[in-house]
Short mmCIF file of C-alpha atoms in Angstrom, two decimals:
data_model
loop_
_atom_site.label_atom_id
_atom_site.label_comp_id
_atom_site.label_asym_id
_atom_site.label_seq_id
_atom_site.Cartn_x
_atom_site.Cartn_y
_atom_site.Cartn_z
CA MET A 248 0.17 0.00 -0.29
CA ALA A 249 2.70 2.19 1.04
CA LEU A 250 4.22 2.45 -3.12
CA ILE A 251 0.69 3.51 -4.30
CA PRO A 252 1.04 6.96 -4.07
CA SER A 253 4.19 6.98 -5.76
CA LEU A 254 2.66 5.67 -8.70
CA PRO A 255 0.89 8.47 -10.17
CA LEU A 256 3.59 10.56 -10.00
CA LYS A 257 5.27 8.28 -12.79
CA ALA A 258 2.27 7.54 -15.17
CA ARG A 259 2.20 11.37 -15.31
CA LEU A 260 5.00 11.04 -17.82
CA SER A 261 4.43 9.21 -20.46
CA PRO A 262 6.71 6.34 -21.28
CA LEU A 263 9.49 8.20 -23.20
CA ALA A 264 9.82 11.49 -21.50
CA PHE A 265 10.00 9.34 -18.51
CA GLN A 266 13.06 7.72 -20.50
CA LEU A 267 14.53 10.69 -21.79
CA GLN A 268 14.54 12.33 -18.23
CA ALA A 269 16.07 9.48 -16.20
CA ARG A 270 18.85 9.51 -19.38
CA GLN A 271 19.35 13.71 -18.07
CA CYS A 272 19.28 12.76 -14.44
CA LEU A 273 22.56 9.74 -14.69
CA PRO A 274 25.42 10.88 -15.93
CA SER A 275 24.97 8.47 -18.30
CA ARG A 276 28.36 5.82 -18.77
CA ARG A 277 28.28 5.89 -23.02
CA THR A 278 29.07 9.64 -23.04
CA LEU A 279 32.08 9.05 -20.51
CA ALA A 280 32.93 6.21 -21.89
CA THR A 281 33.14 8.07 -25.88
CA ALA A 282 34.63 10.89 -24.50
CA THR A 283 37.80 9.20 -23.20
CA GLU A 284 38.71 6.82 -25.73
CA PRO A 285 38.90 7.15 -29.26
CA ARG A 286 35.30 5.71 -31.19
CA PRO A 287 35.97 2.10 -32.72
CA LYS A 288 37.24 2.84 -36.15
CA THR A 289 34.92 0.64 -38.98
CA PRO A 290 36.48 -2.16 -40.05
CA LEU A 291 37.71 -1.75 -43.55
CA SER A 292 36.04 -4.14 -46.47
CA LYS A 293 37.18 -6.87 -48.03
CA THR A 294 37.94 -4.52 -51.70
CA GLN A 295 39.53 -2.03 -49.14
CA LYS A 296 42.05 -4.67 -47.72
CA GLU A 297 42.40 -6.45 -50.87
CA PHE A 298 43.57 -2.36 -52.62
CA LEU A 299 46.00 -1.97 -49.54
CA ASP A 300 47.22 -5.49 -49.97
CA ARG A 301 48.12 -4.98 -53.94
CA ALA A 302 48.82 -1.39 -53.67
CA LEU A 303 51.53 -1.76 -51.21
CA ARG A 304 53.15 -5.27 -52.80
CA VAL A 305 53.43 -3.05 -56.24
CA ASN A 306 54.72 -0.43 -54.36
CA GLN A 307 57.59 -2.35 -52.64
CA ALA A 308 58.37 -4.36 -56.08
CA GLY A 309 58.66 -1.06 -57.90
CA GLU A 310 61.23 0.05 -55.19
CA LEU A 311 62.61 -3.27 -55.43
CA ALA A 312 63.08 -2.59 -59.04
CA ALA A 313 64.14 0.73 -59.21
CA THR A 314 66.83 0.82 -56.66
CA LEU A 315 68.28 -2.07 -58.51
CA ILE A 316 67.77 -0.23 -62.08
CA TYR A 317 69.56 2.55 -60.30
CA SER A 318 72.16 0.52 -59.07
CA SER A 319 73.63 -1.23 -62.01
CA GLN A 320 73.55 1.48 -64.07
CA SER A 321 75.72 3.69 -61.81
CA PRO A 322 79.08 1.54 -62.48
CA PRO A 323 78.65 2.29 -66.16
CA ILE A 324 77.17 5.75 -66.44
CA ASN A 325 79.69 6.60 -63.05
CA LYS A 326 82.77 5.42 -65.10
CA ALA A 327 82.05 7.15 -68.52
CA HIS A 328 80.39 11.02 -67.00
CA PRO A 329 82.07 11.27 -63.59
CA HIS A 330 80.07 14.79 -62.83
CA LEU A 331 76.90 12.26 -62.85
CA ARG A 332 77.79 11.03 -59.38
CA PRO A 333 76.27 12.91 -57.24
CA LEU A 334 73.13 12.41 -59.24
CA MET A 335 73.23 8.82 -59.36
CA LYS A 336 73.87 8.77 -55.97
CA HIS A 337 71.01 11.24 -54.34
CA MET A 338 68.81 9.30 -56.48
CA TYR A 339 69.42 5.62 -55.58
CA ASP A 340 69.44 6.67 -52.10
CA GLN A 341 66.45 7.95 -52.55
CA GLU A 342 65.19 4.66 -53.78
CA ALA A 343 66.91 2.90 -51.33
CA GLY A 344 65.03 4.83 -48.33
CA HIS A 345 61.45 4.08 -50.81
CA PHE A 346 62.26 0.67 -50.75
CA LYS A 347 63.19 0.46 -47.40
CA LYS A 348 59.92 2.22 -45.94
CA PHE A 349 57.64 0.20 -48.40
CA ASN A 350 59.28 -3.15 -46.48
CA GLU A 351 58.38 -2.10 -43.28
CA LEU A 352 55.13 -1.38 -44.06
CA LEU A 353 54.43 -4.88 -46.00
CA ALA A 354 55.81 -6.45 -42.57
CA LYS A 355 54.12 -4.43 -40.20
CA HIS A 356 50.71 -4.52 -42.45
CA ARG A 357 51.41 -8.57 -42.97
CA VAL A 358 50.88 -8.08 -46.29
CA ARG A 359 52.66 -10.76 -48.70
CA PRO A 360 56.02 -9.51 -51.43
CA THR A 361 55.07 -10.35 -54.95
CA ALA A 362 55.79 -14.28 -55.86
CA MET A 363 57.77 -13.06 -58.99
CA TYR A 364 60.42 -11.45 -56.26
CA PRO A 365 63.52 -13.54 -58.34
CA VAL A 366 62.28 -12.42 -61.44
CA TRP A 367 61.88 -8.90 -61.39
CA HIS A 368 64.79 -8.92 -59.56
CA VAL A 369 67.18 -10.47 -62.28
CA ALA A 370 64.88 -7.92 -64.77
CA ALA A 371 65.47 -4.90 -63.09
CA THR A 372 69.23 -5.63 -62.83
CA ALA A 373 69.19 -6.37 -66.80
CA LEU A 374 67.12 -3.39 -67.83
CA GLY A 375 69.44 -1.27 -65.75
CA TRP A 376 72.55 -2.47 -66.78
CA SER A 377 71.85 -2.61 -70.33
CA THR A 378 70.02 1.33 -70.41
CA GLY A 379 73.45 1.79 -68.46
CA ALA A 380 75.59 0.31 -70.89
CA LEU A 381 73.90 2.05 -73.87
CA GLY A 382 75.12 5.34 -72.78
CA ARG A 383 73.67 8.31 -70.57
CA GLU A 384 70.59 8.93 -73.22
CA ALA A 385 69.26 5.69 -72.88
CA ALA A 386 69.90 5.47 -69.14
CA MET A 387 67.88 8.89 -68.64
CA ALA A 388 65.23 7.91 -71.22
CA CYS A 389 64.75 4.46 -68.78
CA THR A 390 64.44 6.72 -66.05
CA GLU A 391 62.13 8.70 -67.72
CA ALA A 392 60.02 6.07 -68.77
CA VAL A 393 60.05 4.35 -65.04
CA GLU A 394 59.51 7.41 -63.47
CA THR A 395 56.71 8.31 -65.37
CA GLU A 396 54.60 5.09 -65.23
CA ILE A 397 55.18 5.50 -61.46
CA GLY A 398 54.21 8.77 -60.76
CA GLU A 399 50.62 8.08 -62.78
CA HIS A 400 50.39 4.94 -60.51
CA TYR A 401 51.08 6.42 -57.17
CA ASN A 402 48.98 9.19 -57.99
CA SER A 403 46.08 6.83 -58.97
CA GLN A 404 46.37 5.32 -55.21
CA VAL A 405 46.46 8.04 -53.48
CA ARG A 406 43.45 9.68 -55.24
CA GLU A 407 42.03 6.04 -54.43
CA LEU A 408 42.59 7.27 -50.54
CA LEU A 409 41.64 10.62 -50.67
CA ALA A 410 38.78 8.78 -51.66
CA TRP A 411 37.98 6.67 -48.76
CA SER A 412 38.87 9.40 -46.76
CA ASP A 413 36.02 11.47 -48.58
CA GLU A 414 33.32 8.90 -48.34
CA LEU A 415 33.93 8.47 -44.36
CA GLU A 416 33.71 12.05 -43.44
CA GLY A 417 30.40 11.95 -44.93
CA ARG A 418 29.55 9.51 -42.35
CA GLY A 419 31.12 11.26 -39.70
CA GLU A 420 33.59 9.37 -39.55
CA GLU A 421 37.41 9.64 -40.15
CA LEU A 422 40.65 7.62 -41.20
CA GLY A 423 42.84 5.98 -39.09
CA ASP A 424 46.23 7.31 -38.44
CA GLU A 425 47.87 4.22 -40.20
CA LEU A 426 45.98 5.69 -43.42
CA LYS A 427 46.86 9.02 -43.40
CA VAL A 428 50.93 8.61 -42.79
CA LEU A 429 50.06 6.10 -45.70
CA ILE A 430 48.76 9.28 -47.56
CA GLN A 431 51.30 11.90 -46.62
CA ASP A 432 54.07 8.79 -47.30
CA VAL A 433 52.93 7.39 -50.96
CA ARG A 434 52.25 11.43 -52.01
CA ARG A 435 56.17 12.45 -50.49
CA ILE A 436 57.40 9.44 -52.76
CA ARG A 437 55.51 10.44 -55.71
CA ASP A 438 56.85 13.87 -55.72
CA GLU A 439 60.17 12.31 -55.47
CA GLU A 440 59.94 9.72 -58.22
CA LEU A 441 58.61 12.63 -60.47
CA GLU A 442 61.95 14.57 -59.20
CA HIS A 443 63.56 11.90 -60.82
CA LEU A 444 61.99 12.02 -64.04
CA ASP A 445 63.10 15.73 -64.09
CA HIS A 446 66.50 15.39 -63.34
CA ALA A 447 66.00 12.52 -66.48
CA VAL A 448 64.79 15.09 -68.89
CA GLU A 449 67.30 17.83 -67.96
CA ASN A 450 70.46 15.07 -68.86
CA ASP A 451 68.85 14.85 -72.61
CA ALA A 452 66.63 12.15 -71.90
CA LYS A 453 64.84 12.88 -75.11
CA GLU A 454 67.98 12.48 -77.31
CA ALA A 455 67.96 8.93 -76.88
CA ASN A 456 67.84 6.60 -79.78
CA PRO A 457 65.75 5.41 -80.97
CA TYR A 458 63.84 7.21 -77.91
CA GLU A 459 60.23 6.02 -78.72
CA LEU A 460 61.26 2.70 -79.36
CA LEU A 461 63.03 2.81 -75.71
CA THR A 462 60.39 4.33 -73.54
CA GLY A 463 57.75 2.35 -75.24
CA VAL A 464 58.87 -0.95 -74.58
CA ILE A 465 59.98 0.08 -70.87
CA ARG A 466 57.07 1.20 -70.17
CA ALA A 467 54.84 -1.69 -71.28
CA GLY A 468 57.08 -3.94 -69.37
CA CYS A 469 56.34 -1.29 -65.98
CA ARG A 470 52.98 -1.70 -66.84
CA GLY A 471 52.95 -5.20 -67.38
CA ALA A 472 54.85 -5.96 -64.29
CA ILE A 473 52.58 -3.47 -61.98
CA TRP A 474 49.52 -5.30 -63.40
CA VAL A 475 51.23 -9.06 -62.40
CA SER A 476 52.59 -7.92 -58.76
CA GLU A 477 49.63 -6.77 -58.18
CA ARG A 478 48.14 -10.46 -58.58
CA VAL A 479 50.87 -12.61 -57.52
CA MET B 80 9.32 -9.49 -38.36
CA SER B 81 10.58 -7.30 -40.51
CA LEU B 82 13.65 -8.69 -43.33
CA PRO B 83 16.22 -7.56 -45.30
CA ALA B 84 14.87 -7.39 -49.01
CA SER B 85 18.55 -9.64 -49.74
CA THR B 86 17.19 -12.22 -46.99
CA LEU B 87 13.25 -12.04 -48.52
CA ARG B 88 14.33 -12.75 -51.91
CA ALA B 89 15.97 -15.86 -50.55
CA VAL B 90 12.90 -16.56 -48.85
CA LEU B 91 10.92 -16.57 -51.66
CA ARG B 92 13.06 -18.07 -54.27
CA THR B 93 13.01 -21.51 -51.56
CA PRO B 94 10.16 -23.64 -52.24
CA THR B 95 7.03 -23.52 -50.08
CA ASN B 96 7.65 -26.39 -47.49
CA LEU B 97 11.43 -24.95 -46.59
CA ARG B 98 10.35 -21.45 -45.85
CA PRO B 99 9.74 -21.50 -42.24
CA LEU B 100 13.20 -22.95 -41.34
CA LEU B 101 14.47 -19.66 -43.62
CA LEU B 102 12.23 -17.14 -41.06
CA LEU B 103 13.63 -19.52 -37.94
CA GLN B 104 17.62 -19.08 -38.96
CA HIS B 105 16.91 -15.07 -39.59
CA ARG B 106 14.82 -14.70 -36.37
CA LEU B 107 17.55 -16.49 -34.14
CA GLY B 108 20.21 -14.40 -36.02
CA LEU B 109 22.16 -16.81 -37.21
CA GLN B 110 23.51 -16.16 -40.92
CA SER B 111 21.93 -17.96 -43.71
CA SER B 112 24.51 -18.20 -46.17
CA PRO B 113 28.35 -19.83 -44.80
CA ARG B 114 30.69 -18.07 -45.11
CA ASN B 115 34.19 -19.21 -44.97
CA PRO B 116 36.11 -16.95 -41.85
CA SER B 117 39.33 -18.25 -43.11
CA SER B 118 39.72 -16.16 -46.01
CA SER B 119 38.43 -12.46 -44.76
CA THR B 120 41.47 -12.75 -42.51
CA ALA B 121 44.37 -13.05 -45.56
CA SER B 122 45.18 -9.64 -46.86
CA TYR B 123 46.35 -6.28 -45.36
CA HIS B 124 46.38 -6.69 -41.31
CA SER B 125 45.01 -3.22 -39.94
CA TYR B 126 45.71 -1.98 -36.74
CA ASP B 127 43.54 1.22 -36.45
CA HIS B 128 40.59 -0.21 -38.04
CA PRO B 129 40.33 -3.19 -36.86
CA ALA B 130 38.95 -6.82 -38.68
CA PRO B 131 35.92 -8.26 -36.88
CA ALA B 132 35.80 -11.49 -35.42
CA PRO B 133 36.32 -14.52 -37.61
CA TYR B 134 33.29 -16.16 -35.76
CA PRO B 135 29.66 -14.02 -35.27
CA PRO B 136 28.23 -15.02 -31.03
CA ALA B 137 25.57 -17.41 -32.38
CA GLU B 138 27.79 -19.67 -34.15
CA THR B 139 30.81 -19.19 -31.49
CA ALA B 140 28.12 -20.32 -28.95
CA ILE B 141 27.38 -22.90 -30.40
CA LEU B 142 30.65 -24.37 -31.59
CA SER B 143 32.38 -24.07 -28.95
CA ALA B 144 29.63 -25.81 -26.83
CA ALA B 145 30.31 -29.00 -29.25
CA LEU B 146 34.23 -28.57 -28.99
CA ALA B 147 33.56 -29.40 -25.35
CA HIS B 148 32.03 -32.68 -26.53
CA VAL B 149 34.80 -33.91 -28.81
CA PRO B 150 36.99 -35.52 -25.87
CA THR B 151 34.19 -38.04 -25.70
CA THR B 152 32.10 -38.40 -28.89
CA GLY B 153 34.98 -36.92 -31.57
CA PHE B 154 34.74 -34.64 -34.75
CA THR B 155 31.35 -35.98 -35.11
CA ARG B 156 27.88 -34.41 -35.83
CA THR B 157 26.89 -36.08 -32.41
CA ALA B 158 29.23 -33.38 -31.03
CA LEU B 159 27.59 -30.54 -33.35
CA THR B 160 24.14 -31.44 -32.43
CA THR B 161 24.75 -31.93 -28.69
CA GLY B 162 26.14 -28.34 -29.08
CA LEU B 163 23.19 -27.15 -30.89
CA ARG B 164 21.06 -28.23 -28.16
CA GLU B 165 23.33 -26.92 -24.89
CA ALA B 166 23.47 -23.32 -26.75
CA GLY B 167 19.92 -23.41 -27.28
CA TYR B 168 19.07 -23.54 -30.77
CA PRO B 169 17.12 -26.10 -31.73
CA GLU B 170 18.45 -29.08 -33.95
CA ILE B 171 17.10 -28.08 -37.45
CA SER B 172 19.94 -25.53 -37.19
CA LEU B 173 22.85 -27.80 -37.97
CA ASN B 174 21.83 -27.09 -41.95
CA LEU B 175 23.92 -23.95 -41.16
CA PHE B 176 27.23 -25.93 -40.95
CA PRO B 177 26.86 -27.85 -44.33
CA LYS B 178 30.40 -29.26 -44.07
CA GLY B 179 29.42 -30.59 -41.10
CA ALA B 180 31.83 -32.01 -38.42
CA PHE B 181 34.46 -30.32 -40.25
CA GLU B 182 33.65 -26.64 -38.96
CA LEU B 183 34.03 -28.22 -36.01
CA VAL B 184 37.95 -28.94 -36.93
CA ARG B 185 38.38 -25.58 -38.56
CA TYR B 186 36.65 -23.84 -35.36
CA HIS B 187 39.38 -25.09 -33.42
CA LEU B 188 42.29 -24.24 -35.87
CA VAL B 189 40.93 -20.79 -35.92
CA THR B 190 40.29 -20.51 -32.27
CA GLN B 191 43.83 -21.90 -31.63
CA ARG B 192 45.22 -19.62 -34.28
CA THR B 193 43.96 -16.54 -33.39
CA GLN B 194 44.69 -17.27 -29.29
CA LEU B 195 47.94 -18.00 -29.78
CA ASN B 196 49.32 -14.10 -29.24
CA THR B 197 47.74 -14.02 -25.50
CA ARG B 198 49.72 -18.04 -24.78
CA VAL B 199 53.13 -17.21 -25.46
CA GLN B 200 54.41 -13.57 -25.00
CA PHE B 201 57.87 -12.66 -25.35
CA PRO B 202 60.06 -9.89 -23.97
CA ASP B 203 60.35 -6.67 -25.79
CA HIS B 204 63.45 -7.09 -28.00
CA ASP B 205 65.12 -4.32 -26.13
CA SER B 206 65.34 -6.32 -22.86
CA ALA B 207 68.71 -7.30 -21.83
CA ALA B 208 68.82 -10.72 -23.70
CA PRO B 209 67.15 -10.98 -26.78
CA ILE B 210 65.67 -14.51 -27.75
CA SER B 211 66.19 -15.11 -31.12
CA VAL B 212 63.86 -15.81 -33.79
CA GLY B 213 64.19 -19.61 -33.93
CA ARG B 214 64.16 -20.02 -30.24
CA LYS B 215 60.65 -17.47 -30.24
CA VAL B 216 58.94 -19.71 -33.21
CA ARG B 217 59.63 -23.55 -31.59
CA SER B 218 57.81 -21.61 -28.54
CA LEU B 219 54.92 -20.86 -30.59
CA ILE B 220 54.71 -24.32 -32.28
CA LEU B 221 54.65 -25.90 -29.23
CA ALA B 222 52.35 -23.44 -27.52
CA ARG B 223 50.27 -24.25 -30.47
CA LEU B 224 50.31 -28.35 -29.57
CA ARG B 225 49.99 -27.55 -26.53
CA GLY B 226 46.26 -26.16 -26.84
CA ASN B 227 45.56 -29.45 -28.45
CA ALA B 228 46.55 -31.19 -25.09
CA ASP B 229 44.13 -28.26 -23.58
CA ALA B 230 41.24 -28.56 -25.35
CA GLY B 231 41.61 -32.74 -25.70
CA VAL B 232 41.32 -33.01 -29.28
CA VAL B 233 44.52 -34.87 -29.24
CA GLY B 234 43.75 -38.32 -28.88
CA ARG B 235 41.03 -37.10 -31.68
CA TRP B 236 43.21 -35.61 -34.22
CA GLN B 237 43.16 -38.29 -36.53
CA GLU B 238 39.82 -37.92 -37.12
CA ALA B 239 40.46 -34.09 -38.07
CA VAL B 240 42.82 -34.94 -40.33
CA ALA B 241 40.97 -37.49 -41.79
CA LEU B 242 38.24 -34.52 -42.44
CA MET B 243 40.72 -32.59 -43.09
CA SER B 244 42.11 -34.31 -46.00
CA LEU B 245 38.60 -34.75 -48.13
CA ALA B 246 39.13 -33.04 -51.17
CA GLU B 247 36.41 -30.74 -50.55
CA ASN B 248 38.17 -29.77 -47.28
CA ILE B 249 42.01 -29.40 -48.63
CA PRO B 250 42.11 -26.04 -49.81
CA ALA B 251 40.18 -24.55 -45.85
CA SER B 252 42.77 -26.71 -44.43
CA LEU B 253 45.53 -25.91 -46.21
CA LYS B 254 44.93 -22.00 -45.65
CA GLU B 255 44.53 -22.57 -42.19
CA LEU B 256 47.53 -24.18 -42.34
CA SER B 257 49.40 -21.21 -44.16
CA LEU B 258 47.71 -18.76 -42.09
CA LEU B 259 48.89 -20.32 -38.66
CA ALA B 260 52.42 -20.39 -40.33
CA ASP B 261 52.16 -16.61 -41.14
CA GLU B 262 50.81 -15.51 -37.58
CA MET B 263 53.87 -18.22 -35.96
CA TRP B 264 56.39 -15.82 -38.23
CA PHE B 265 54.34 -12.96 -37.44
CA LEU B 266 54.22 -13.28 -33.66
CA ALA B 267 58.04 -14.11 -33.76
CA GLY B 268 58.85 -11.18 -34.79
CA ASP B 269 60.51 -11.56 -38.34
CA VAL B 270 60.75 -8.88 -41.09
CA SER B 271 61.44 -10.40 -44.13
CA VAL B 272 59.58 -9.37 -47.14
CA ASP B 273 61.46 -11.01 -50.11
CA SER B 274 61.65 -14.82 -51.25
CA SER B 275 61.78 -16.12 -48.24
CA TRP B 276 58.96 -14.72 -47.03
CA TYR B 277 57.52 -17.92 -49.06
CA THR B 278 60.35 -20.13 -48.27
CA LYS B 279 59.94 -19.75 -44.19
CA ARG B 280 55.93 -20.49 -44.29
CA ALA B 281 56.39 -23.08 -46.49
CA SER B 282 59.06 -24.99 -44.41
CA LEU B 283 57.63 -23.83 -40.73
CA ALA B 284 53.94 -25.63 -42.18
CA GLY B 285 55.44 -28.46 -42.97
CA VAL B 286 57.00 -29.42 -39.73
CA TYR B 287 54.11 -27.98 -37.83
CA ALA B 288 52.30 -30.73 -39.80
CA ALA B 289 54.41 -33.12 -39.54
CA THR B 290 54.41 -32.62 -35.77
CA GLU B 291 50.95 -32.32 -35.09
CA LEU B 292 50.67 -35.82 -36.85
CA PHE B 293 53.59 -37.16 -34.60
CA GLN B 294 51.81 -35.51 -31.39
CA SER B 295 48.39 -37.57 -32.51
CA THR B 296 50.03 -41.25 -31.52
CA ASP B 297 52.23 -39.48 -28.92
CA GLN B 298 52.07 -41.47 -25.42
CA SER B 299 55.11 -40.10 -23.59
CA THR B 300 54.77 -37.96 -20.60
CA ASP B 301 53.95 -34.18 -21.26
CA PHE B 302 54.25 -34.98 -24.89
CA ARG B 303 57.78 -35.38 -24.56
CA ASP B 304 58.65 -37.50 -27.41
CA THR B 305 57.32 -34.47 -29.23
CA GLU B 306 59.15 -32.05 -28.30
CA GLN B 307 62.41 -33.98 -29.50
CA PHE B 308 60.75 -34.63 -32.56
CA LEU B 309 60.06 -31.11 -33.24
CA ASP B 310 63.46 -30.33 -32.79
CA ARG B 311 65.35 -33.11 -34.91
CA ARG B 312 62.91 -31.43 -37.84
CA LEU B 313 64.11 -27.91 -36.85
CA GLU B 314 67.45 -28.94 -36.79
CA GLU B 315 67.26 -30.11 -40.15
CA LEU B 316 66.05 -27.16 -41.46
CA ARG B 317 68.39 -25.01 -40.30
CA THR B 318 71.11 -27.26 -41.86
CA VAL B 319 69.22 -27.64 -45.44
CA GLY B 320 68.41 -23.81 -45.00
CA GLY B 321 72.17 -22.67 -44.18
CA ALA B 322 73.48 -24.86 -46.84
CA VAL B 323 71.08 -23.27 -49.29
CA SER B 324 71.90 -19.60 -48.50
CA GLY B 325 75.51 -20.05 -48.36
CA THR B 326 75.16 -21.60 -51.53
CA ILE B 327 73.33 -17.86 -52.73
CA GLU B 328 75.46 -16.39 -50.94
CA TRP B 329 78.37 -17.60 -52.07
CA MET B 330 77.31 -17.62 -56.44
CA GLY B 331 76.15 -14.17 -55.66
CA PHE B 332 79.70 -13.03 -54.21
CA GLN B 333 81.76 -14.81 -57.05
CA GLY B 334 79.37 -13.07 -59.63
CA GLY B 335 79.99 -9.74 -58.07
CA ALA B 336 83.35 -10.74 -58.24
CA MET B 337 83.48 -11.84 -61.60
CA VAL B 338 82.13 -8.27 -63.19
CA ASN B 339 84.51 -6.16 -60.85
CA LEU B 340 87.69 -7.91 -62.40
CA LEU B 341 86.29 -7.56 -66.04
CA ARG B 342 85.58 -3.87 -65.00
CA SER B 343 89.23 -3.31 -63.57
CA LYS B 344 90.22 -4.69 -67.19
CA GLY B 345 88.47 -1.85 -68.81
CA VAL B 346 85.63 -4.05 -70.07
CA ARG B 347 82.54 -1.04 -70.59
CA ILE B 348 80.25 -3.07 -68.15
#
């Protein structure tokens, strides 16, 4: 009987109003929890994971090839044109830095390296050595062709990652730090690759003979290698 | 009851006498289509956007209840049915596991693999006496084998091997084995990302599969024989791997020396 007087008090409020009031009285634990710890991020979708998987694998294979091309081009070029030694060393050092970066990323994100690793090893060494032996112009044309393809390739990756970022922002979330850093890294690396392209053109890449054939074949080879490395 | 369009479409496509079953599955919050839990963990591992658990809660409840009966009834449909009953689902939900007892085997493999990082913990690598990667791999293999013993499935493991070697189950089993090898190398802190990535995983998978098979017939106290078997296999691997890498290194060195010799003679290469 003692409980009866309390009933009309509650009954005056509709169920929804009562709930709202109760929620305001109690400092809810949910708001506290969201204030202190970051919200769990949406898991990456299967296609997004696949994209990152492929992108990192291709990038590592590309940088492996680039370091090998420069290191096998350098001895003949340096011997014939000693004034190019600092430039070759500078480009090689940057490529080695990129290669190290992608090796770390692959190990960290548990991405499988390409199964064609030994094949690219041999192919890149052969390409670098043969263009180096052909002379300065051929070597620079090789650099120009490779860096053009790589620049476009990195650009398409940045575009895709920025599209994800926009999509997430549309839903009120944001990209995780690791992906933000990845975008920055890929942008920086792309800029450095395009810088190599400029150096190559400054050093008479266009005067290689036969220019069209050489760059055409190398660019087609690059595209094929990218296609294969994405898959195996 | 509101159904999502895809479920509704599936319901309307099935014959009338089977529709109640599909509706029941939906109400119980179970998935009507079997997924492959191992394929989703294959690629890019994100730290900021963690992947969801390999099994949804309902299946976890059923399969873990069923796994508790494996020591007595083996990897069979009976264990699965008992698990269903204990988890409070009608027996007709058995249709959710089209691969039958193999789902139990895979559940055991997946949970043991994902729990491996909690079973073994290594001190940070900057501590005074760093443990070599080889030692870490050895203790990871032993921890994984101890997982079999703790789950009580060692005596029944040959049934599991028989199920795994059925033609339809071979791809999923091999996938799971490769994921386990990958997990072990990752936990051991190996960061090689060249061709040795493949050889390392292949050789570890081979050693692990052999040792697990040995364990299923091991009668010794505390699986001491299995441990010795494992040590012999690892020793063999070290010998063969050392010889191969030594040969490759020697060939590379000779090749480089030859090229440099020719260059020093003025040959333009």
